[in-house]
Amino acid sequence: MATVTAENSNLVKFSDRLKHGRALAEDVWSIYNAANLPADCINLGQGYMNFAPPEWVTNAAKEALGVVAANHYSHPKGRIRLRQALKKVYDPQLKRNLDVEKEILVTSGANEGQYAVFTAFLEPGDEVIMFEPFFDQYLASVTFNGGIPVYVPLHPPANATGQFSSEEWKINPDELRSAITPRTKMIIVNTPHNPVGKVFTRAELEIIAALAKEHNLLVMSDEVYDTLVFDGKEHVRIATLPGMWDRTVTVGSAGKSFAATGWRVGWLFGPEYIIKPTLAATTRIVFCSNSPLQEAAAAGLEEVQERKFFETQTAEYAERRAILTSCFDSLGLPYTNPEGSYFILLDISRVKFPDDYPFPPSVLGRGRDFKACWFIAIEIGVSSIPVSEFYCIEHANIGEVYARFAFCKDLDTLKHASERLEKLKQYIV
């Protein structure tokens, strides 16, 4: 950012929404970026894969580049082949006969789809409830569209030791109810959850659904990790609960489904009254999404059932998860065993670092977890993400106990990281 001087002090001021959405603050992704860490540091912080999407899907992308029509604008709704493929996969999961023209919308990644929903439905001052820890993009997307975030924390188990299930992170129904005001417009539900790995139970979703119906609220159900649910856990879609289809928009992602996070292809499911205005918004935000990669995502979805791809992929991720959980068992530190997604939260409150350790200015003044994660990255050579970043200031103390480790990496990388993390024992008190 340019320095303000007497000569340029009269330049146009940027919008306050950047401040309210934390867009100007140096975020964790910048601080723990590979450019700021040792060259040989193993990145388990950021949730992108270091392996390729399935070959048959990347081949479809290459084929699409050779088709003239697939190199030009798509309909803002999304390419019909992709919408039909989504219908094939998700009709049984949503227990509906989805209308590809009115109830499915392809977006430029799940994040842009969510942004478009906020643009379509939020008026200035409308409140949006989000469970903490929250995916950090929610905050900016809500505030940029005039909304006011309202935070309801998930509560981890008290005095946990060893491995504990992500299901033990609980919502407090009374706290949720008390967060609702006459200005509340929407509740964001993220299941499977980033970063906790929690898969919300049917009973929990029924509590949220009852409140949404009682207070006439929309529910944005962010389900981008829906293909990564472990140990036979049931993934319940809140849109399938009685009376909830009419007030729910369900969010999905090709990036998470096919290990292709850079493709930026996502989708929304919902009733026409939600999808139609959201289509109007997304048309003015991006107009349309990447055409050849929509074709590739469609090709992937067309074959997942025959190939049993999602079942195989989930088993592969479970193997990756087991490498890290075995390492954390060896360390003797409490950690959350995720039921879904590809993140593990490790309790780093007992990791001791010198008071005079040379931390960079970017982590000074932040939660203790920022320092612990930096120390582990520099001294151990494995990066992670401090979880207090995903909380409001008032609740940051809950998050600063934890570091988030991503296991969306190949087996060799995870094994190498685990070997390094064994050295952390000397700093545990």
GROMACS .gro file of C-alpha atoms in nm:
model
  429
    1MET     CA    1   0.000   0.000   0.000
    2ALA     CA    2   0.131   0.344  -0.093
    3THR     CA    3   0.256   0.569   0.187
    4VAL     CA    4   0.044   0.877   0.250
    5THR     CA    5   0.245   1.198   0.214
    6ALA     CA    6   0.159   1.568   0.202
    7GLU     CA    7   0.163   1.549  -0.177
    8ASN     CA    8  -0.090   1.267  -0.207
    9SER     CA    9  -0.295   1.312   0.113
   10ASN     CA   10  -0.593   1.431  -0.090
   11LEU     CA   11  -0.620   1.107  -0.291
   12VAL     CA   12  -0.952   0.923  -0.291
   13LYS     CA   13  -0.998   0.712   0.023
   14PHE     CA   14  -1.074   0.343  -0.020
   15SER     CA   15  -1.396   0.197   0.114
   16ASP     CA   16  -1.440   0.113   0.482
   17ARG     CA   17  -1.576  -0.226   0.378
   18LEU     CA   18  -1.218  -0.342   0.322
   19LYS     CA   19  -1.144  -0.274   0.687
   20HIS     CA   20  -1.465  -0.429   0.816
   21GLY     CA   21  -1.402  -0.741   0.609
   22ARG     CA   22  -1.040  -0.772   0.732
   23ALA     CA   23  -0.934  -0.745   0.368
   24LEU     CA   24  -0.652  -0.501   0.446
   25ALA     CA   25  -0.505  -0.700   0.733
   26GLU     CA   26  -0.218  -0.933   0.653
   27ASP     CA   27  -0.394  -1.267   0.663
   28VAL     CA   28  -0.264  -1.609   0.756
   29TRP     CA   29  -0.228  -1.714   0.394
   30SER     CA   30   0.018  -1.431   0.338
   31ILE     CA   31   0.206  -1.475   0.665
   32TYR     CA   32   0.251  -1.851   0.628
   33ASN     CA   33   0.310  -1.836   0.256
   34ALA     CA   34   0.597  -2.045   0.121
   35ALA     CA   35   0.777  -1.723   0.025
   36ASN     CA   36   0.807  -1.628   0.393
   37LEU     CA   37   0.918  -1.970   0.519
   38PRO     CA   38   1.230  -2.181   0.467
   39ALA     CA   39   1.250  -2.329   0.119
   40ASP     CA   40   1.231  -2.685   0.251
   41CYS     CA   41   0.937  -2.622   0.487
   42ILE     CA   42   0.658  -2.874   0.426
   43ASN     CA   43   0.329  -2.694   0.369
   44LEU     CA   44   0.048  -2.856   0.567
   45GLY     CA   45  -0.113  -2.519   0.624
   46GLN     CA   46  -0.297  -2.434   0.307
   47GLY     CA   47  -0.571  -2.667   0.192
   48TYR     CA   48  -0.462  -2.735  -0.162
   49MET     CA   49  -0.346  -3.070  -0.293
   50ASN     CA   50   0.003  -3.150  -0.416
   51PHE     CA   51  -0.125  -3.423  -0.648
   52ALA     CA   52  -0.311  -3.408  -0.979
   53PRO     CA   53  -0.682  -3.447  -1.042
   54PRO     CA   54  -0.788  -3.787  -1.181
   55GLU     CA   55  -0.649  -3.846  -1.528
   56TRP     CA   56  -0.982  -3.900  -1.697
   57VAL     CA   57  -1.096  -3.558  -1.573
   58THR     CA   58  -0.782  -3.373  -1.687
   59ASN     CA   59  -0.807  -3.552  -2.024
   60ALA     CA   60  -1.160  -3.413  -2.054
   61ALA     CA   61  -1.021  -3.065  -1.991
   62LYS     CA   62  -0.768  -3.111  -2.270
   63GLU     CA   63  -1.038  -3.236  -2.505
   64ALA     CA   64  -1.259  -2.938  -2.423
   65LEU     CA   65  -0.980  -2.700  -2.524
   66GLY     CA   66  -0.997  -2.854  -2.869
   67VAL     CA   67  -1.368  -2.777  -2.907
   68VAL     CA   68  -1.443  -2.429  -3.037
   69ALA     CA   69  -1.764  -2.377  -2.840
   70ALA     CA   70  -1.598  -2.475  -2.512
   71ASN     CA   71  -1.348  -2.191  -2.549
   72HIS     CA   72  -1.613  -1.920  -2.551
   73TYR     CA   73  -1.873  -1.779  -2.317
   74SER     CA   74  -2.104  -2.021  -2.144
   75HIS     CA   75  -2.457  -1.944  -2.037
   76PRO     CA   76  -2.445  -1.769  -1.698
   77LYS     CA   77  -2.643  -2.061  -1.554
   78GLY     CA   78  -2.356  -2.292  -1.643
   79ARG     CA   79  -2.302  -2.532  -1.930
   80ILE     CA   80  -2.597  -2.762  -1.976
   81ARG     CA   81  -2.378  -3.072  -1.974
   82LEU     CA   82  -2.252  -2.984  -1.626
   83ARG     CA   83  -2.597  -2.902  -1.494
   84GLN     CA   84  -2.726  -3.235  -1.622
   85ALA     CA   85  -2.432  -3.418  -1.465
   86LEU     CA   86  -2.499  -3.243  -1.135
   87LYS     CA   87  -2.861  -3.347  -1.154
   88LYS     CA   88  -2.761  -3.710  -1.208
   89VAL     CA   89  -2.536  -3.717  -0.902
   90TYR     CA   90  -2.735  -3.497  -0.665
   91ASP     CA   91  -3.099  -3.588  -0.737
   92PRO     CA   92  -3.084  -3.888  -0.501
   93GLN     CA   93  -2.878  -3.701  -0.242
   94LEU     CA   94  -3.115  -3.406  -0.227
   95LYS     CA   95  -3.417  -3.635  -0.272
   96ARG     CA   96  -3.550  -3.419  -0.552
   97ASN     CA   97  -3.603  -3.412  -0.925
   98LEU     CA   98  -3.381  -3.109  -0.979
   99ASP     CA   99  -3.478  -2.867  -1.256
  100VAL     CA  100  -3.156  -2.793  -1.447
  101GLU     CA  101  -3.296  -2.459  -1.566
  102LYS     CA  102  -3.430  -2.325  -1.238
  103GLU     CA  103  -3.267  -2.504  -0.943
  104ILE     CA  104  -2.899  -2.547  -1.039
  105LEU     CA  105  -2.649  -2.266  -1.090
  106VAL     CA  106  -2.282  -2.309  -1.185
  107THR     CA  107  -2.050  -2.051  -1.030
  108SER     CA  108  -1.685  -1.948  -1.047
  109GLY     CA  109  -1.592  -2.156  -0.748
  110ALA     CA  110  -1.802  -2.207  -0.438
  111ASN     CA  111  -1.683  -1.878  -0.295
  112GLU     CA  112  -1.818  -1.670  -0.584
  113GLY     CA  113  -2.147  -1.857  -0.559
  114GLN     CA  114  -2.177  -1.766  -0.193
  115TYR     CA  115  -2.084  -1.406  -0.270
  116ALA     CA  116  -2.357  -1.391  -0.532
  117VAL     CA  117  -2.616  -1.518  -0.281
  118PHE     CA  118  -2.517  -1.244  -0.038
  119THR     CA  119  -2.538  -0.988  -0.318
  120ALA     CA  120  -2.883  -1.111  -0.411
  121PHE     CA  121  -3.034  -1.120  -0.061
  122LEU     CA  122  -2.855  -0.891   0.185
  123GLU     CA  123  -2.974  -0.539   0.256
  124PRO     CA  124  -2.748  -0.300   0.450
  125GLY     CA  125  -2.758  -0.394   0.816
  126ASP     CA  126  -2.890  -0.747   0.765
  127GLU     CA  127  -2.730  -0.992   1.005
  128VAL     CA  128  -2.574  -1.322   0.906
  129ILE     CA  129  -2.503  -1.586   1.170
  130MET     CA  130  -2.185  -1.790   1.123
  131PHE     CA  131  -2.048  -2.063   1.344
  132GLU     CA  132  -1.693  -2.020   1.469
  133PRO     CA  133  -1.439  -2.113   1.365
  134PHE     CA  134  -1.554  -1.991   1.024
  135PHE     CA  135  -1.406  -2.004   0.676
  136ASP     CA  136  -1.244  -1.662   0.653
  137GLN     CA  137  -1.397  -1.567   0.318
  138TYR     CA  138  -1.744  -1.558   0.479
  139LEU     CA  139  -1.655  -1.244   0.670
  140ALA     CA  140  -1.548  -1.038   0.370
  141SER     CA  141  -1.830  -1.169   0.150
  142VAL     CA  142  -2.091  -1.072   0.409
  143THR     CA  143  -1.950  -0.729   0.494
  144PHE     CA  144  -1.877  -0.634   0.132
  145ASN     CA  145  -2.248  -0.681   0.067
  146GLY     CA  146  -2.361  -0.466   0.358
  147GLY     CA  147  -2.422  -0.750   0.600
  148ILE     CA  148  -2.325  -0.770   0.965
  149PRO     CA  149  -2.166  -1.094   1.086
  150VAL     CA  150  -2.294  -1.243   1.410
  151TYR     CA  151  -2.076  -1.511   1.565
  152VAL     CA  152  -2.184  -1.827   1.746
  153PRO     CA  153  -1.892  -2.045   1.858
  154LEU     CA  154  -1.870  -2.420   1.838
  155HIS     CA  155  -1.746  -2.542   2.175
  156PRO     CA  156  -1.466  -2.800   2.194
  157PRO     CA  157  -1.467  -3.049   2.480
  158ALA     CA  158  -1.319  -2.920   2.803
  159ASN     CA  159  -0.995  -3.075   2.926
  160ALA     CA  160  -0.962  -3.304   2.625
  161THR     CA  161  -0.677  -3.552   2.617
  162GLY     CA  162  -0.547  -3.750   2.323
  163GLN     CA  163  -0.771  -3.799   2.021
  164PHE     CA  164  -1.127  -3.668   2.036
  165SER     CA  165  -1.389  -3.667   1.765
  166SER     CA  166  -1.484  -3.355   1.576
  167GLU     CA  167  -1.842  -3.439   1.676
  168GLU     CA  168  -1.748  -3.325   2.026
  169TRP     CA  169  -1.738  -2.965   1.903
  170LYS     CA  170  -2.092  -2.867   1.998
  171ILE     CA  171  -2.334  -2.588   1.921
  172ASN     CA  172  -2.517  -2.434   2.215
  173PRO     CA  173  -2.883  -2.404   2.107
  174ASP     CA  174  -2.946  -2.125   2.357
  175GLU     CA  175  -2.652  -1.922   2.223
  176LEU     CA  176  -2.781  -1.973   1.869
  177ARG     CA  177  -3.131  -1.865   1.958
  178SER     CA  178  -3.008  -1.558   2.147
  179ALA     CA  179  -2.801  -1.453   1.843
  180ILE     CA  180  -3.117  -1.413   1.633
  181THR     CA  181  -3.260  -1.063   1.615
  182PRO     CA  182  -3.520  -0.891   1.396
  183ARG     CA  183  -3.233  -0.803   1.157
  184THR     CA  184  -3.116  -1.162   1.109
  185LYS     CA  185  -3.147  -1.270   0.745
  186MET     CA  186  -2.938  -1.586   0.714
  187ILE     CA  187  -2.750  -1.864   0.892
  188ILE     CA  188  -2.437  -2.017   0.736
  189VAL     CA  189  -2.388  -2.386   0.804
  190ASN     CA  190  -2.060  -2.549   0.694
  191THR     CA  191  -2.077  -2.928   0.698
  192PRO     CA  192  -1.838  -3.105   0.674
  193HIS     CA  193  -1.673  -2.818   0.854
  194ASN     CA  194  -1.355  -2.629   0.778
  195PRO     CA  195  -1.143  -2.624   0.992
  196VAL     CA  196  -1.294  -2.850   1.261
  197GLY     CA  197  -1.386  -3.144   1.038
  198LYS     CA  198  -1.723  -3.168   1.212
  199VAL     CA  199  -2.012  -3.330   1.027
  200PHE     CA  200  -2.323  -3.176   1.179
  201THR     CA  201  -2.561  -3.437   1.316
  202ARG     CA  202  -2.923  -3.466   1.210
  203ALA     CA  203  -3.029  -3.347   1.554
  204GLU     CA  204  -2.810  -3.037   1.531
  205LEU     CA  205  -2.939  -2.954   1.184
  206GLU     CA  206  -3.296  -3.001   1.305
  207ILE     CA  207  -3.232  -2.740   1.575
  208ILE     CA  208  -3.099  -2.497   1.314
  209ALA     CA  209  -3.386  -2.577   1.077
  210ALA     CA  210  -3.649  -2.517   1.345
  211LEU     CA  211  -3.505  -2.174   1.423
  212ALA     CA  212  -3.479  -2.088   1.053
  213LYS     CA  213  -3.845  -2.170   1.002
  214GLU     CA  214  -3.956  -1.996   1.321
  215HIS     CA  215  -3.777  -1.673   1.228
  216ASN     CA  216  -3.812  -1.695   0.847
  217LEU     CA  217  -3.439  -1.718   0.777
  218LEU     CA  218  -3.239  -1.837   0.480
  219VAL     CA  219  -2.978  -2.108   0.532
  220MET     CA  220  -2.661  -2.121   0.327
  221SER     CA  221  -2.533  -2.475   0.356
  222ASP     CA  222  -2.168  -2.484   0.252
  223GLU     CA  223  -2.110  -2.851   0.169
  224VAL     CA  224  -1.798  -2.832  -0.046
  225TYR     CA  225  -1.642  -3.125   0.145
  226ASP     CA  226  -1.948  -3.346   0.096
  227THR     CA  227  -1.747  -3.618  -0.081
  228LEU     CA  228  -1.498  -3.645   0.207
  229VAL     CA  229  -1.685  -3.800   0.499
  230PHE     CA  230  -1.516  -4.077   0.698
  231ASP     CA  231  -1.590  -4.378   0.916
  232GLY     CA  232  -1.944  -4.431   0.789
  233LYS     CA  233  -2.061  -4.097   0.929
  234GLU     CA  234  -2.392  -3.982   0.782
  235HIS     CA  235  -2.375  -3.655   0.591
  236VAL     CA  236  -2.719  -3.501   0.633
  237ARG     CA  237  -2.815  -3.226   0.393
  238ILE     CA  238  -3.022  -2.964   0.574
  239ALA     CA  239  -3.213  -2.896   0.251
  240THR     CA  240  -3.367  -3.245   0.282
  241LEU     CA  241  -3.522  -3.178   0.624
  242PRO     CA  242  -3.896  -3.103   0.632
  243GLY     CA  243  -3.973  -2.752   0.511
  244MET     CA  244  -3.608  -2.665   0.445
  245TRP     CA  245  -3.573  -2.694   0.067
  246ASP     CA  246  -3.764  -2.369   0.027
  247ARG     CA  247  -3.519  -2.170   0.243
  248THR     CA  248  -3.184  -2.340   0.175
  249VAL     CA  249  -2.913  -2.287  -0.084
  250THR     CA  250  -2.664  -2.575  -0.096
  251VAL     CA  251  -2.308  -2.502  -0.208
  252GLY     CA  252  -2.072  -2.749  -0.381
  253SER     CA  253  -1.730  -2.750  -0.545
  254ALA     CA  254  -1.548  -2.934  -0.822
  255GLY     CA  255  -1.221  -2.820  -0.668
  256LYS     CA  256  -1.274  -3.025  -0.352
  257SER     CA  257  -1.445  -3.313  -0.531
  258PHE     CA  258  -1.174  -3.367  -0.794
  259ALA     CA  259  -0.857  -3.224  -0.634
  260ALA     CA  260  -0.872  -2.927  -0.870
  261THR     CA  261  -0.894  -2.621  -0.644
  262GLY     CA  262  -0.752  -2.390  -0.911
  263TRP     CA  263  -1.027  -2.465  -1.160
  264ARG     CA  264  -1.273  -2.243  -0.972
  265VAL     CA  265  -1.587  -2.434  -1.068
  266GLY     CA  266  -1.862  -2.451  -0.808
  267TRP     CA  267  -2.239  -2.487  -0.797
  268LEU     CA  268  -2.552  -2.400  -0.607
  269PHE     CA  269  -2.873  -2.594  -0.556
  270GLY     CA  270  -3.191  -2.431  -0.436
  271PRO     CA  271  -3.548  -2.331  -0.513
  272GLU     CA  272  -3.610  -2.098  -0.806
  273TYR     CA  273  -3.679  -1.800  -0.582
  274ILE     CA  274  -3.321  -1.826  -0.448
  275ILE     CA  275  -3.145  -1.931  -0.769
  276LYS     CA  276  -3.309  -1.672  -0.998
  277PRO     CA  277  -3.190  -1.357  -0.813
  278THR     CA  278  -2.855  -1.523  -0.746
  279LEU     CA  279  -2.821  -1.584  -1.120
  280ALA     CA  280  -2.890  -1.214  -1.176
  281ALA     CA  281  -2.614  -1.128  -0.931
  282THR     CA  282  -2.353  -1.371  -1.062
  283THR     CA  283  -2.423  -1.258  -1.417
  284ARG     CA  284  -2.312  -0.907  -1.316
  285ILE     CA  285  -2.020  -1.029  -1.103
  286VAL     CA  286  -1.846  -1.269  -1.344
  287PHE     CA  287  -2.106  -1.321  -1.623
  288CYS     CA  288  -2.007  -1.685  -1.666
  289SER     CA  289  -1.761  -1.944  -1.540
  290ASN     CA  290  -1.466  -2.115  -1.708
  291SER     CA  291  -1.611  -2.304  -2.006
  292PRO     CA  292  -1.357  -2.585  -2.074
  293LEU     CA  293  -1.324  -2.668  -1.706
  294GLN     CA  294  -1.701  -2.687  -1.672
  295GLU     CA  295  -1.686  -2.953  -1.943
  296ALA     CA  296  -1.415  -3.135  -1.750
  297ALA     CA  297  -1.614  -3.120  -1.426
  298ALA     CA  298  -1.914  -3.256  -1.612
  299ALA     CA  299  -1.708  -3.544  -1.749
  300GLY     CA  300  -1.589  -3.620  -1.398
  301LEU     CA  301  -1.938  -3.625  -1.250
  302GLU     CA  302  -2.071  -3.838  -1.535
  303GLU     CA  303  -1.835  -4.120  -1.441
  304VAL     CA  304  -1.798  -4.102  -1.062
  305GLN     CA  305  -2.066  -4.358  -0.990
  306GLU     CA  306  -1.944  -4.614  -1.243
  307ARG     CA  307  -1.584  -4.571  -1.127
  308LYS     CA  308  -1.680  -4.553  -0.756
  309PHE     CA  309  -1.444  -4.260  -0.753
  310PHE     CA  310  -1.569  -4.081  -0.444
  311GLU     CA  311  -1.561  -4.401  -0.239
  312THR     CA  312  -1.204  -4.470  -0.349
  313GLN     CA  313  -1.098  -4.112  -0.290
  314THR     CA  314  -1.243  -4.110   0.061
  315ALA     CA  315  -1.049  -4.427   0.147
  316GLU     CA  316  -0.731  -4.264   0.017
  317TYR     CA  317  -0.792  -3.957   0.232
  318ALA     CA  318  -0.858  -4.177   0.534
  319GLU     CA  319  -0.514  -4.331   0.479
  320ARG     CA  320  -0.363  -3.983   0.467
  321ARG     CA  321  -0.548  -3.885   0.783
  322ALA     CA  322  -0.414  -4.192   0.963
  323ILE     CA  323  -0.053  -4.087   0.900
  324LEU     CA  324  -0.104  -3.756   1.080
  325THR     CA  325  -0.319  -3.894   1.359
  326SER     CA  326  -0.054  -4.159   1.433
  327CYS     CA  327   0.204  -3.882   1.453
  328PHE     CA  328  -0.012  -3.676   1.689
  329ASP     CA  329  -0.078  -3.984   1.904
  330SER     CA  330   0.299  -4.019   1.936
  331LEU     CA  331   0.334  -3.654   2.039
  332GLY     CA  332   0.077  -3.702   2.313
  333LEU     CA  333  -0.104  -3.378   2.233
  334PRO     CA  334  -0.484  -3.356   2.213
  335TYR     CA  335  -0.624  -3.329   1.863
  336THR     CA  336  -0.954  -3.338   1.679
  337ASN     CA  337  -1.007  -3.647   1.466
  338PRO     CA  338  -1.212  -3.513   1.174
  339GLU     CA  339  -1.526  -3.689   1.055
  340GLY     CA  340  -1.503  -3.498   0.728
  341SER     CA  341  -1.296  -3.253   0.521
  342TYR     CA  342  -0.915  -3.282   0.523
  343PHE     CA  343  -0.804  -3.086   0.829
  344ILE     CA  344  -0.690  -3.185   1.178
  345LEU     CA  345  -0.678  -2.940   1.469
  346LEU     CA  346  -0.384  -3.001   1.700
  347ASP     CA  347  -0.380  -2.854   2.050
  348ILE     CA  348  -0.053  -2.658   2.058
  349SER     CA  349  -0.104  -2.495   2.400
  350ARG     CA  350   0.176  -2.707   2.551
  351VAL     CA  351   0.428  -2.621   2.279
  352LYS     CA  352   0.691  -2.403   2.448
  353PHE     CA  353   0.899  -2.147   2.262
  354PRO     CA  354   1.148  -1.893   2.399
  355ASP     CA  355   1.008  -1.559   2.508
  356ASP     CA  356   1.280  -1.384   2.309
  357TYR     CA  357   1.234  -1.589   1.993
  358PRO     CA  358   1.280  -1.364   1.684
  359PHE     CA  359   0.923  -1.361   1.557
  360PRO     CA  360   0.847  -1.141   1.254
  361PRO     CA  361   0.628  -0.833   1.308
  362SER     CA  362   0.341  -1.002   1.124
  363VAL     CA  363   0.279  -1.247   1.412
  364LEU     CA  364   0.348  -1.010   1.701
  365GLY     CA  365   0.032  -0.884   1.864
  366ARG     CA  366  -0.167  -1.181   1.732
  367GLY     CA  367  -0.283  -1.487   1.925
  368ARG     CA  368  -0.037  -1.728   2.082
  369ASP     CA  369  -0.119  -1.975   1.807
  370PHE     CA  370   0.038  -1.741   1.549
  371LYS     CA  371   0.367  -1.760   1.736
  372ALA     CA  372   0.345  -2.136   1.791
  373CYS     CA  373   0.272  -2.201   1.424
  374TRP     CA  374   0.560  -1.979   1.317
  375PHE     CA  375   0.795  -2.148   1.562
  376ILE     CA  376   0.693  -2.495   1.439
  377ALA     CA  377   0.738  -2.390   1.075
  378ILE     CA  378   1.087  -2.248   1.133
  379GLU     CA  379   1.225  -2.496   1.386
  380ILE     CA  380   1.047  -2.816   1.279
  381GLY     CA  381   0.998  -2.740   0.909
  382VAL     CA  382   0.623  -2.803   0.885
  383SER     CA  383   0.377  -2.520   0.836
  384SER     CA  384   0.025  -2.504   0.974
  385ILE     CA  385  -0.242  -2.238   1.018
  386PRO     CA  386  -0.331  -2.066   1.349
  387VAL     CA  387  -0.699  -2.122   1.416
  388SER     CA  388  -0.768  -1.793   1.595
  389GLU     CA  389  -0.776  -1.637   1.247
  390PHE     CA  390  -1.117  -1.799   1.205
  391TYR     CA  391  -1.273  -1.625   1.506
  392CYS     CA  392  -1.392  -1.282   1.602
  393ILE     CA  393  -1.172  -1.098   1.851
  394GLU     CA  394  -1.406  -1.175   2.142
  395HIS     CA  395  -1.382  -1.552   2.087
  396ALA     CA  396  -1.023  -1.577   1.959
  397ASN     CA  397  -0.911  -1.739   2.285
  398ILE     CA  398  -1.099  -2.055   2.184
  399GLY     CA  399  -0.909  -2.081   1.859
  400GLU     CA  400  -0.560  -1.990   1.975
  401VAL     CA  401  -0.528  -2.329   2.142
  402TYR     CA  402  -0.514  -2.497   1.800
  403ALA     CA  403  -0.315  -2.524   1.480
  404ARG     CA  404  -0.477  -2.654   1.161
  405PHE     CA  405  -0.290  -2.920   0.964
  406ALA     CA  406  -0.410  -3.019   0.616
  407PHE     CA  407  -0.373  -3.381   0.502
  408CYS     CA  408  -0.468  -3.321   0.137
  409LYS     CA  409  -0.112  -3.415   0.041
  410ASP     CA  410   0.051  -3.726  -0.103
  411LEU     CA  411   0.156  -4.004   0.133
  412ASP     CA  412   0.528  -3.939   0.104
  413THR     CA  413   0.484  -3.573   0.198
  414LEU     CA  414   0.272  -3.663   0.500
  415LYS     CA  415   0.519  -3.929   0.613
  416HIS     CA  416   0.808  -3.684   0.579
  417ALA     CA  417   0.613  -3.420   0.772
  418SER     CA  418   0.536  -3.673   1.046
  419GLU     CA  419   0.903  -3.759   1.081
  420ARG     CA  420   0.983  -3.391   1.129
  421LEU     CA  421   0.698  -3.337   1.373
  422GLU     CA  422   0.844  -3.604   1.601
  423LYS     CA  423   1.109  -3.345   1.684
  424LEU     CA  424   0.838  -3.131   1.839
  425LYS     CA  425   0.850  -3.352   2.151
  426GLN     CA  426   1.149  -3.159   2.282
  427TYR     CA  427   0.937  -2.842   2.298
  428ILE     CA  428   0.632  -2.991   2.470
  429VAL     CA  429   0.587  -2.912   2.837
   0.00000   0.00000   0.00000
